[in-house]
Amino acid sequence: MDTLTPYEVEEKVLDEIVGKYKGSPGVLLSTLEAVQEANPLKFLPQKTLLQVAKKLNVPATQVYSVATFYSFFNLKPQGKHTIVVCRGTACHTKGSRELLNSVGQILGFRYEFDETEPSYTTPDNEFTIRTVACFGQCAQAPVVAVDGVIHSNVNAPKLLKILKKVKSSSYAKNQSK
Amino acid sequence: MQVIIDNKPYEVQEGMTIEQACMQAGIRIPTLCNLKDVSSNASCGICVVEVKGAKSLLRSCITKVTDGMEITTNNARILRARKMNVELLLANHPLDCQTCERNQRCELQQITYEFGIDQRRLPRTRPKQLERDYSSLSLIRDPEKCILCGRCVAVCKEVQTVSAIDFAGRGQKSKISTFMDMGLGMVDCTNCGQCALVCPTGAIIEKSHVSQIWEAIHDPKKVVVVQTAPAIRVGIGEEMGMPMGSLVTGKMVAGLRRLGFSKVFDTNFTADLTIIEEGNELISRIQNNGTLPMITSCSPGWIKFIEHFFPKSLPHLSTCKSPQQMFGAIAKTYYAEQAGIDPRDMVVVSVMPCTAKKYEAKRPEMDGAFDYWKKKMKLTAEDRFFDVDYVLTTRELGRMFKEVGIDFKSLPTEDFDNPLGTSTGAAVIFGATGGVMEAALRTAYEILTGDTLKDVNLKAVRGMDGIREADININGTILKVAVAHTLKNARILLEQIENGTSPYAFIEVMSCPGGCLGGGGQPIPTNTEIRMKRAESIYEEDSHKFIRKSHENPEIKYLYDNFLKKPLGALSHDLLHTKYVERKM
Ligand code: SF4
Ligand code: SF4
Ligand code: SF4
Ligand code: FES
């Protein structure tokens, strides 16, 4: 599934991280966190999970269990830029769903809106699109956050402008988290 | 100490849970997630009771009794809470009982009925329809039927130390899954089926071969022969409503004949054959400085376990195929030749207490008979057939009996067909942990010493302790042996081997608790008490056998004289021995 992305943390780096946390309480959690942080695409590929399991001598399934339990772990590559579309009630009535579909059109993929899918990343790893239950900025609906910066009263043309700016990378680059 | 349950005083032991104390007082508290000796994660909340002084209801499955505790098990608040907890489970559960494998043996169904729940009241909360997992050759998982009780996770982790499955996701997206949702067939699952045995619902079931078998039986061109593992004769009675551990060898044979099998044979025959091959292999390893300890190889879950987790130790495995596979290879060569049957028209069905046997039968190397005939009959790749075609669990066989209305209890007792139905007491004890060891020693002792064994009952290797050991005195040399059941205990013995501290010459490993009689294909429930009863019946059958040593089986002698020629010979090598591979996930 994720085979197209070659980004995996090097064995050497992995060993350093494992060495750092070995024996400490919550070792699996801290290791996974550090390993994800070390990955340029901020995610935990399958191979990395298996390596961590092996090095910490815990079952791979347990590693997977932890990685899927905490929402801050990503099992899919995260784009350089993150677009979060609010799916709260206010945003919904002001057309956040159409907005999501527009994001798809703008970025050149078919975004079948599916409530169960937490995120989608474009094949070129430029953008990750996610939804959030509510930003709490309902007065300015619909709300979209791009690389952590909140934009209010967004419509498709406005979003297009923002994304163009982002892509030309003069804008809030790598403002991660 | 004393507790009050529903206004009556009872004497109870310290350390008991409320649930156990109530059971002793004759009140069965409903439970779903809790399972004795397996799981106590207290997630379902079905077992709640009221305790004086406690604000909220308490989970009786994990709360220990204290002196003077006043317990109420029946009032409006308790019943309402229990019912609500079941209704919450049903919100995400398909109401598919008629088409469900677990229909009528499902704990969720039973509790729903007992609680008088007559409709689905609460809306579904799980966002996604979860897909079934058909990737395994042995098991099917249906996460939609899963109630997240955690029993399977506990058994796989604690009893088997495999951890092929675990909880994944959280909240409404929680489910039981494999690594990366790859599917049971793609990960390090051993196919032991212990998860299926403990699951309270139909969320893990065996992959059924029943319809293919009916088709073969009803096909006039096919000769369908059946073999039954030693543990079936102490399990199938339960499936047909008889007391636990009922010994029903003769009825089972009669029933199989009524299903329409051409010949009813016995895996015990090839259990005897296994002993001859394996006993000679052990002797040859001892005499020629071969790899020791040698470990038995009859349990396919165990084989997959060592292939995944301890590949360095593979040379310790006996190269003998399991009795199931030896049977298939012998039936489609020796017997086919004798009876004048085209091996392509022969269908070999096994009845096994085991889900891993379904996988074993489909290992690509298990086509020795095809290889045997290939040149002689000028067969092409298209003709290729496996030694064993289909594998039924004890539960599936029970269903076939019921489907055609066989009144099992009133069946007469009948004998197995010859020649592949003749066996000794040494073969029947293969069904219990320690049995292969005992059977092998009965033979190896006599070959090595030339003496007759005074007492064939080697009690030291019997019983239910996780690991048992014995010293066998052979002409003054002490042969140290060990027996382990469950993969957790097997792991301990393997770790000894890998760190160079194993003192043994010969080790028996069975994947399932109690050995095959507690296998993943046996009737549900299977618990400690039931396993003991089945073991008693196994040893009873052995004690009544006229011949109790494999090397004295006359049909085995005939087989060697007229076909195989000698143990570990060229033909044995082709048909009865195998290789193993390192497996990665
Ligand atoms: S798991 Fe139990 S309750 Fe669910 S459909 Fe099957 S029999 Fe019915
Ligand atoms: S079959 Fe055995 S190894 Fe596989 S998941 Fe079930 S309990 Fe675990
Ligand atoms: S699969 Fe069965 S045993 Fe496992 S958690 Fe679900 S209901 Fe429980
Ligand atoms: S049986 Fe006690 S919480 Fe499930």
PDB file of C-alpha atoms in Angstrom, chain B residues 180-275:
ATOM      1  CA  MET B 180      -0.816  -3.994   9.760  1.00  0.00           C
ATOM      2  CA  ASP B 181      -4.200  -5.734   9.282  1.00  0.00           C
ATOM      3  CA  MET B 182      -2.321  -8.184   7.091  1.00  0.00           C
ATOM      4  CA  GLY B 183      -4.590 -11.095   7.858  1.00  0.00           C
ATOM      5  CA  LEU B 184      -3.953 -14.249   9.900  1.00  0.00           C
ATOM      6  CA  GLY B 185      -2.607 -16.134   6.910  1.00  0.00           C
ATOM      7  CA  MET B 186       0.102 -13.543   6.300  1.00  0.00           C
ATOM      8  CA  VAL B 187       1.550 -13.236   9.792  1.00  0.00           C
ATOM      9  CA  ASP B 188       3.185 -15.503  12.352  1.00  0.00           C
ATOM     10  CA  CYS B 189      -0.064 -17.171  13.456  1.00  0.00           C
ATOM     11  CA  THR B 190       0.504 -20.882  14.084  1.00  0.00           C
ATOM     12  CA  ASN B 191      -3.086 -21.869  13.181  1.00  0.00           C
ATOM     13  CA  CYS B 192      -3.427 -23.598  16.555  1.00  0.00           C
ATOM     14  CA  GLY B 193      -7.029 -22.454  16.846  1.00  0.00           C
ATOM     15  CA  GLN B 194      -6.937 -21.853  20.582  1.00  0.00           C
ATOM     16  CA  CYS B 195      -8.404 -18.420  19.855  1.00  0.00           C
ATOM     17  CA  ALA B 196     -11.370 -20.042  18.123  1.00  0.00           C
ATOM     18  CA  LEU B 197     -11.820 -22.396  21.047  1.00  0.00           C
ATOM     19  CA  VAL B 198     -12.132 -19.580  23.585  1.00  0.00           C
ATOM     20  CA  CYS B 199     -14.045 -17.041  21.496  1.00  0.00           C
ATOM     21  CA  PRO B 200     -17.529 -16.587  22.991  1.00  0.00           C
ATOM     22  CA  THR B 201     -18.997 -15.719  19.586  1.00  0.00           C
ATOM     23  CA  GLY B 202     -18.596 -16.663  15.945  1.00  0.00           C
ATOM     24  CA  ALA B 203     -15.829 -14.119  15.378  1.00  0.00           C
ATOM     25  CA  ILE B 204     -13.153 -16.796  14.890  1.00  0.00           C
ATOM     26  CA  ILE B 205     -14.120 -20.075  13.283  1.00  0.00           C
ATOM     27  CA  GLU B 206     -12.412 -22.838  11.350  1.00  0.00           C
ATOM     28  CA  LYS B 207     -12.366 -22.759   7.577  1.00  0.00           C
ATOM     29  CA  SER B 208     -14.856 -25.496   6.807  1.00  0.00           C
ATOM     30  CA  HIS B 209     -14.269 -28.279   4.284  1.00  0.00           C
ATOM     31  CA  VAL B 210     -17.699 -29.869   4.786  1.00  0.00           C
ATOM     32  CA  SER B 211     -19.231 -28.954   1.440  1.00  0.00           C
ATOM     33  CA  GLN B 212     -16.210 -30.153  -0.536  1.00  0.00           C
ATOM     34  CA  ILE B 213     -16.371 -33.456   1.334  1.00  0.00           C
ATOM     35  CA  TRP B 214     -20.065 -33.986   0.623  1.00  0.00           C
ATOM     36  CA  GLU B 215     -19.354 -33.279  -3.003  1.00  0.00           C
ATOM     37  CA  ALA B 216     -16.608 -35.913  -3.063  1.00  0.00           C
ATOM     38  CA  ILE B 217     -18.741 -38.467  -1.222  1.00  0.00           C
ATOM     39  CA  HIS B 218     -21.608 -37.928  -3.668  1.00  0.00           C
ATOM     40  CA  ASP B 219     -19.330 -38.223  -6.684  1.00  0.00           C
ATOM     41  CA  PRO B 220     -19.496 -41.842  -7.897  1.00  0.00           C
ATOM     42  CA  LYS B 221     -16.062 -41.597  -9.510  1.00  0.00           C
ATOM     43  CA  LYS B 222     -14.331 -40.840  -6.219  1.00  0.00           C
ATOM     44  CA  VAL B 223     -13.170 -43.250  -3.543  1.00  0.00           C
ATOM     45  CA  VAL B 224     -13.349 -41.264  -0.349  1.00  0.00           C
ATOM     46  CA  VAL B 225     -11.460 -42.689   2.613  1.00  0.00           C
ATOM     47  CA  VAL B 226     -11.375 -41.151   6.058  1.00  0.00           C
ATOM     48  CA  GLN B 227      -8.844 -41.240   8.881  1.00  0.00           C
ATOM     49  CA  THR B 228      -9.568 -40.209  12.446  1.00  0.00           C
ATOM     50  CA  ALA B 229      -7.010 -38.789  14.836  1.00  0.00           C
ATOM     51  CA  PRO B 230      -6.634 -40.383  18.289  1.00  0.00           C
ATOM     52  CA  ALA B 231      -8.320 -37.451  20.063  1.00  0.00           C
ATOM     53  CA  ILE B 232     -11.547 -37.581  18.029  1.00  0.00           C
ATOM     54  CA  ARG B 233     -12.794 -40.709  19.786  1.00  0.00           C
ATOM     55  CA  VAL B 234     -12.780 -38.845  23.106  1.00  0.00           C
ATOM     56  CA  GLY B 235     -14.228 -35.612  21.700  1.00  0.00           C
ATOM     57  CA  ILE B 236     -16.943 -36.340  19.161  1.00  0.00           C
ATOM     58  CA  GLY B 237     -19.247 -37.832  21.805  1.00  0.00           C
ATOM     59  CA  GLU B 238     -19.409 -34.446  23.520  1.00  0.00           C
ATOM     60  CA  GLU B 239     -20.276 -32.785  20.244  1.00  0.00           C
ATOM     61  CA  MET B 240     -23.161 -35.257  19.927  1.00  0.00           C
ATOM     62  CA  GLY B 241     -24.518 -34.502  23.371  1.00  0.00           C
ATOM     63  CA  MET B 242     -22.787 -37.164  25.446  1.00  0.00           C
ATOM     64  CA  PRO B 243     -20.922 -36.580  28.724  1.00  0.00           C
ATOM     65  CA  MET B 244     -17.511 -34.955  28.551  1.00  0.00           C
ATOM     66  CA  GLY B 245     -14.663 -37.207  27.587  1.00  0.00           C
ATOM     67  CA  SER B 246     -16.976 -40.037  26.444  1.00  0.00           C
ATOM     68  CA  LEU B 247     -14.958 -42.752  24.721  1.00  0.00           C
ATOM     69  CA  VAL B 248     -16.889 -43.531  21.529  1.00  0.00           C
ATOM     70  CA  THR B 249     -14.447 -45.185  19.110  1.00  0.00           C
ATOM     71  CA  GLY B 250     -16.886 -47.782  17.789  1.00  0.00           C
ATOM     72  CA  LYS B 251     -19.814 -45.398  17.388  1.00  0.00           C
ATOM     73  CA  MET B 252     -17.602 -42.921  15.614  1.00  0.00           C
ATOM     74  CA  VAL B 253     -16.588 -45.596  13.105  1.00  0.00           C
ATOM     75  CA  ALA B 254     -20.213 -46.593  12.600  1.00  0.00           C
ATOM     76  CA  GLY B 255     -21.233 -42.968  12.102  1.00  0.00           C
ATOM     77  CA  LEU B 256     -18.484 -42.332   9.549  1.00  0.00           C
ATOM     78  CA  ARG B 257     -19.612 -45.358   7.572  1.00  0.00           C
ATOM     79  CA  ARG B 258     -23.155 -44.030   7.549  1.00  0.00           C
ATOM     80  CA  LEU B 259     -21.928 -40.723   6.165  1.00  0.00           C
ATOM     81  CA  GLY B 260     -20.817 -42.639   3.082  1.00  0.00           C
ATOM     82  CA  PHE B 261     -17.049 -42.934   3.372  1.00  0.00           C
ATOM     83  CA  SER B 262     -15.769 -45.924   1.390  1.00  0.00           C
ATOM     84  CA  LYS B 263     -13.292 -46.923   4.059  1.00  0.00           C
ATOM     85  CA  VAL B 264     -13.003 -45.845   7.664  1.00  0.00           C
ATOM     86  CA  PHE B 265      -9.339 -45.912   8.603  1.00  0.00           C
ATOM     87  CA  ASP B 266      -7.428 -44.778  11.632  1.00  0.00           C
ATOM     88  CA  THR B 267      -4.694 -42.169  11.964  1.00  0.00           C
ATOM     89  CA  ASN B 268      -3.535 -44.418  14.802  1.00  0.00           C
ATOM     90  CA  PHE B 269      -2.173 -46.771  12.174  1.00  0.00           C
ATOM     91  CA  THR B 270       0.243 -44.118  10.991  1.00  0.00           C
ATOM     92  CA  ALA B 271       0.841 -43.007  14.574  1.00  0.00           C
ATOM     93  CA  ASP B 272       2.358 -46.456  15.017  1.00  0.00           C
ATOM     94  CA  LEU B 273       4.270 -45.928  11.800  1.00  0.00           C
ATOM     95  CA  THR B 274       5.508 -42.569  13.075  1.00  0.00           C
ATOM     96  CA  ILE B 275       6.870 -44.280  16.159  1.00  0.00           C
TER      97      ILE B 275
END
